[in-house]
mmCIF file of C-alpha atoms in Angstrom:
data_model
loop_
_atom_site.group_PDB
_atom_site.id
_atom_site.type_symbol
_atom_site.label_atom_id
_atom_site.label_comp_id
_atom_site.label_asym_id
_atom_site.label_seq_id
_atom_site.Cartn_x
_atom_site.Cartn_y
_atom_site.Cartn_z
ATOM 1 C CA MET A 195 26.515 64.281 -10.430
ATOM 2 C CA LYS A 196 28.141 60.889 -9.955
ATOM 3 C CA GLN A 197 25.684 60.108 -7.144
ATOM 4 C CA LEU A 198 22.552 61.089 -9.353
ATOM 5 C CA LEU A 199 24.028 58.839 -12.281
ATOM 6 C CA PHE A 200 24.549 55.983 -9.788
ATOM 7 C CA ALA A 201 21.015 56.296 -8.399
ATOM 8 C CA LEU A 202 19.554 56.349 -11.965
ATOM 9 C CA ALA A 203 21.575 53.353 -12.962
ATOM 10 C CA LEU A 204 20.575 51.467 -9.787
ATOM 11 C CA GLY A 205 16.918 52.379 -10.515
ATOM 12 C CA PHE A 206 17.268 51.009 -14.023
ATOM 13 C CA VAL A 207 18.738 47.709 -12.850
ATOM 14 C CA PHE A 208 15.845 47.210 -10.315
ATOM 15 C CA THR A 209 13.270 48.105 -12.877
ATOM 16 C CA SER A 210 14.724 45.769 -15.507
ATOM 17 C CA CYS A 211 15.227 42.849 -13.241
ATOM 18 C CA GLY A 212 12.219 43.237 -10.925
ATOM 19 C CA SER A 213 9.325 40.808 -10.889
ATOM 20 C CA GLY A 214 6.820 43.586 -11.589
ATOM 21 C CA THR A 215 6.934 43.250 -15.409
ATOM 22 C CA SER A 216 4.693 40.813 -17.028
ATOM 23 C CA GLU A 217 7.457 39.223 -19.110
ATOM 24 C CA ASN A 218 9.456 38.297 -15.999
ATOM 25 C CA SER A 219 6.372 37.134 -14.040
ATOM 26 C CA ASP A 220 5.374 34.655 -16.779
ATOM 27 C CA ALA A 221 8.959 33.354 -17.079
ATOM 28 C CA ASP A 222 9.216 32.967 -13.237
ATOM 29 C CA THR A 223 5.834 31.179 -13.127
ATOM 30 C CA THR A 224 6.834 28.797 -15.839
ATOM 31 C CA THR A 225 10.087 27.980 -14.111
ATOM 32 C CA ASP A 226 8.374 27.356 -10.832
ATOM 33 C CA THR A 227 5.708 25.080 -12.318
ATOM 34 C CA THR A 228 8.261 23.057 -14.074
ATOM 35 C CA ALA A 229 10.214 22.611 -10.862
ATOM 36 C CA THR A 230 7.126 21.331 -8.924
ATOM 37 C CA GLU A 231 5.751 18.922 -11.489
ATOM 38 C CA GLU A 232 5.465 15.354 -10.204
ATOM 39 C CA ALA A 233 7.805 12.696 -11.522
ATOM 40 C CA PRO A 234 6.148 10.245 -13.911
ATOM 41 C CA LYS A 235 4.477 7.235 -12.195
ATOM 42 C CA GLU A 236 6.374 3.967 -12.102
ATOM 43 C CA ASP A 237 5.226 1.484 -14.750
ATOM 44 C CA THR A 238 4.170 -1.417 -12.443
ATOM 45 C CA SER A 239 3.301 -3.739 -15.435
ATOM 46 C CA THR A 240 6.920 -4.855 -15.647
ATOM 47 C CA ARG A 241 7.191 -5.844 -12.040
ATOM 48 C CA LYS A 242 7.928 -9.588 -11.188
ATOM 49 C CA SER A 243 5.146 -9.381 -8.746
ATOM 50 C CA PRO A 244 2.455 -7.334 -10.621
ATOM 51 C CA PRO A 245 -0.156 -5.319 -8.783
ATOM 52 C CA ARG A 246 -3.635 -7.037 -8.572
ATOM 53 C CA THR A 247 -7.025 -6.195 -7.135
ATOM 54 C CA ALA A 248 -9.680 -8.448 -5.572
ATOM 55 C CA GLU A 249 -13.106 -6.837 -4.943
ATOM 56 C CA GLY A 250 -16.522 -8.119 -3.921
ATOM 57 C CA GLU A 251 -19.614 -7.437 -1.843
ATOM 58 C CA ILE A 252 -19.996 -8.799 1.622
ATOM 59 C CA GLY A 253 -23.505 -8.014 2.785
ATOM 60 C CA SER A 254 -23.901 -4.297 2.028
ATOM 61 C CA ALA A 255 -20.161 -3.572 2.253
ATOM 62 C CA THR A 256 -17.766 -3.398 -0.727
ATOM 63 C CA VAL A 257 -14.321 -4.985 0.229
ATOM 64 C CA THR A 258 -11.362 -4.251 -1.967
ATOM 65 C CA VAL A 259 -7.879 -5.809 -1.637
ATOM 66 C CA ASN A 260 -4.940 -4.347 -3.516
ATOM 67 C CA TYR A 261 -1.689 -6.407 -3.477
ATOM 68 C CA GLY A 262 1.518 -7.313 -5.218
ATOM 69 C CA SER A 263 1.160 -10.864 -6.537
ATOM 70 C CA PRO A 264 4.467 -12.853 -6.273
ATOM 71 C CA SER A 265 5.113 -16.241 -7.788
ATOM 72 C CA VAL A 266 6.598 -19.198 -6.005
ATOM 73 C CA ARG A 267 9.195 -19.776 -8.778
ATOM 74 C CA GLY A 268 10.519 -22.988 -7.107
ATOM 75 C CA ARG A 269 11.155 -21.277 -3.733
ATOM 76 C CA ASN A 270 10.334 -22.702 -0.358
ATOM 77 C CA VAL A 271 7.820 -20.098 0.782
ATOM 78 C CA TYR A 272 6.493 -20.469 4.343
ATOM 79 C CA GLY A 273 9.081 -20.890 7.033
ATOM 80 C CA ASP A 274 11.877 -19.697 4.581
ATOM 81 C CA LEU A 275 11.069 -16.899 2.127
ATOM 82 C CA VAL A 276 8.268 -15.931 4.491
ATOM 83 C CA PRO A 277 9.570 -16.681 7.992
ATOM 84 C CA TYR A 278 7.199 -18.045 10.675
ATOM 85 C CA GLY A 279 6.566 -15.686 13.483
ATOM 86 C CA SER A 280 7.539 -12.495 11.609
ATOM 87 C CA VAL A 281 5.296 -9.731 10.224
ATOM 88 C CA TRP A 282 4.725 -10.173 6.484
ATOM 89 C CA ARG A 283 3.258 -7.620 3.939
ATOM 90 C CA THR A 284 1.028 -10.436 2.680
ATOM 91 C CA GLY A 285 2.152 -9.996 -0.901
ATOM 92 C CA ALA A 286 5.053 -8.111 -2.600
ATOM 93 C CA ASN A 287 6.163 -4.569 -3.108
ATOM 94 C CA GLU A 288 3.948 -2.065 -1.277
ATOM 95 C CA ALA A 289 1.987 -3.377 1.814
ATOM 96 C CA THR A 290 -1.158 -5.128 0.779
ATOM 97 C CA THR A 291 -4.169 -2.888 1.585
ATOM 98 C CA ILE A 292 -7.823 -3.710 2.298
ATOM 99 C CA THR A 293 -10.632 -1.037 1.873
ATOM 100 C CA LEU A 294 -13.919 -1.548 3.567
ATOM 101 C CA SER A 295 -16.731 0.716 2.451
ATOM 102 C CA GLU A 296 -18.514 0.444 5.859
ATOM 103 C CA ASP A 297 -18.077 -0.706 9.391
ATOM 104 C CA VAL A 298 -17.766 -4.482 9.542
ATOM 105 C CA ILE A 299 -17.178 -7.452 11.912
ATOM 106 C CA VAL A 300 -14.010 -9.457 11.268
ATOM 107 C CA GLU A 301 -13.779 -12.801 12.984
ATOM 108 C CA GLY A 302 -16.276 -11.498 15.576
ATOM 109 C CA GLU A 303 -14.393 -8.208 16.160
ATOM 110 C CA ALA A 304 -15.573 -4.737 15.127
ATOM 111 C CA LEU A 305 -13.543 -2.866 12.516
ATOM 112 C CA PRO A 306 -14.463 0.658 11.214
ATOM 113 C CA ALA A 307 -14.772 1.508 7.478
ATOM 114 C CA GLY A 308 -11.518 2.656 5.970
ATOM 115 C CA THR A 309 -8.373 1.506 4.266
ATOM 116 C CA TYR A 310 -5.801 -0.578 6.141
ATOM 117 C CA ALA A 311 -2.479 -2.197 5.531
ATOM 118 C CA LEU A 312 -3.131 -5.958 5.656
ATOM 119 C CA PHE A 313 -0.255 -7.777 7.412
ATOM 120 C CA THR A 314 0.008 -11.366 8.567
ATOM 121 C CA ILE A 315 2.114 -13.275 10.955
ATOM 122 C CA PRO A 316 2.303 -16.726 9.512
ATOM 123 C CA GLY A 317 2.719 -19.781 11.849
ATOM 124 C CA GLU A 318 2.600 -23.471 11.355
ATOM 125 C CA GLU A 319 -0.667 -23.908 13.311
ATOM 126 C CA SER A 320 -2.223 -20.382 13.259
ATOM 127 C CA TRP A 321 -1.905 -17.071 11.486
ATOM 128 C CA THR A 322 -2.421 -13.497 12.860
ATOM 129 C CA ILE A 323 -4.228 -11.251 10.460
ATOM 130 C CA ILE A 324 -3.332 -7.588 11.147
ATOM 131 C CA PHE A 325 -5.283 -4.525 10.075
ATOM 132 C CA ASN A 326 -2.889 -1.594 10.397
ATOM 133 C CA LYS A 327 -4.086 2.142 10.168
ATOM 134 C CA GLU A 328 -0.935 3.143 8.250
ATOM 135 C CA ALA A 329 -2.145 1.910 4.848
ATOM 136 C CA GLU A 330 0.580 3.448 2.604
ATOM 137 C CA GLN A 331 3.847 1.649 3.381
ATOM 138 C CA TRP A 332 6.519 -0.180 1.440
ATOM 139 C CA GLY A 333 6.506 -3.756 2.603
ATOM 140 C CA ALA A 334 6.520 -4.189 6.382
ATOM 141 C CA TYR A 335 9.810 -2.297 6.931
ATOM 142 C CA ASP A 336 8.106 0.530 8.828
ATOM 143 C CA TYR A 337 5.475 -1.603 10.411
ATOM 144 C CA ASP A 338 4.321 -0.084 13.756
ATOM 145 C CA GLU A 339 2.267 -2.346 16.008
ATOM 146 C CA SER A 340 0.839 0.700 17.855
ATOM 147 C CA MET A 341 -0.983 1.555 14.618
ATOM 148 C CA ASP A 342 -2.920 -1.748 14.606
ATOM 149 C CA ALA A 343 -6.577 -1.287 14.439
ATOM 150 C CA LEU A 344 -7.321 -4.990 14.813
ATOM 151 C CA ARG A 345 -5.627 -8.399 15.162
ATOM 152 C CA VAL A 346 -7.397 -11.695 14.650
ATOM 153 C CA GLU A 347 -6.231 -15.455 14.739
ATOM 154 C CA VAL A 348 -7.143 -17.777 11.929
ATOM 155 C CA THR A 349 -6.152 -21.362 11.042
ATOM 156 C CA PRO A 350 -4.353 -21.857 7.753
ATOM 157 C CA VAL A 351 -5.436 -24.765 5.389
ATOM 158 C CA ALA A 352 -3.093 -26.836 3.357
ATOM 159 C CA LEU A 353 -3.859 -26.747 -0.302
ATOM 160 C CA GLU A 354 -4.246 -29.973 -2.281
ATOM 161 C CA GLU A 355 -3.029 -28.247 -5.446
ATOM 162 C CA PRO A 356 -0.333 -25.520 -4.856
ATOM 163 C CA ALA A 357 -1.019 -21.912 -5.940
ATOM 164 C CA GLU A 358 2.016 -20.742 -8.082
ATOM 165 C CA ILE A 359 0.787 -17.002 -7.899
ATOM 166 C CA LEU A 360 -0.496 -15.276 -4.699
ATOM 167 C CA GLU A 361 -4.245 -14.725 -5.154
ATOM 168 C CA PHE A 362 -6.809 -12.875 -3.000
ATOM 169 C CA GLU A 363 -10.540 -13.687 -3.299
ATOM 170 C CA VAL A 364 -13.453 -11.752 -1.777
ATOM 171 C CA GLY A 365 -16.332 -14.037 -1.234
ATOM 172 C CA SER A 366 -19.746 -13.492 0.309
ATOM 173 C CA GLU A 367 -18.497 -14.438 3.774
ATOM 174 C CA GLY A 368 -14.936 -13.140 3.857
ATOM 175 C CA VAL A 369 -11.555 -12.907 2.228
ATOM 176 C CA THR A 370 -9.307 -15.849 1.362
ATOM 177 C CA PHE A 371 -5.723 -15.792 0.047
ATOM 178 C CA ARG A 372 -3.820 -18.698 -1.407
ATOM 179 C CA TRP A 373 -0.138 -18.963 -2.246
ATOM 180 C CA SER A 374 2.233 -21.882 -2.399
ATOM 181 C CA ASP A 375 0.753 -24.736 -0.389
ATOM 182 C CA VAL A 376 -1.306 -22.686 2.077
ATOM 183 C CA ALA A 377 -4.682 -20.884 2.141
ATOM 184 C CA ALA A 378 -5.863 -18.588 4.952
ATOM 185 C CA SER A 379 -9.277 -17.005 5.333
ATOM 186 C CA PHE A 380 -10.933 -14.486 7.615
ATOM 187 C CA LYS A 381 -14.668 -14.003 7.965
ATOM 188 C CA ILE A 382 -16.252 -10.609 7.467
ATOM 189 C CA SER A 383 -19.937 -9.636 8.132
ATOM 190 C CA THR A 384 -21.605 -6.229 8.112
ATOM 191 C CA VAL A 385 -22.738 -4.471 11.239
ATOM 192 C CA GLU A 386 -26.522 -4.819 11.780
#
């Protein structure tokens, strides 16, 4: 008799706590959904280097640059804040990205359509522009040269009037960025 009562009690416990009832299923689903919800997105409008976008048409291609736009704020930028000879995110916060809607030619070299991290290696006489396949990165901390899709060399130009805020511009013949006392440009054309 004790065994029968134990078996009945055990069966009652399994029936009451099982996931087969609709009450418990709804409760479990609600709990699971809450646990997997994404955290709220960061409010980027309060950043010291706010996110900006430059977009334009070059031939039949749409070119979009997304970047964090730092200010000089009295700092010595090139050769100090941004060291010569080191990979730089070409902006602030996340790595700057460039999206090309179709295959293009950059400074005479082919580059397939897609989104790339846009890094640079500033130098006093020339700059290396890097298109890296790993677009979603924070800064250049995890930069991997083996993921480079293309590297080109350009000559920087001294600005007559310094640019307090980093700014990219997509023109009909390429992309230019200006910050502090330097501007650098790279030519882009569409594949014919």
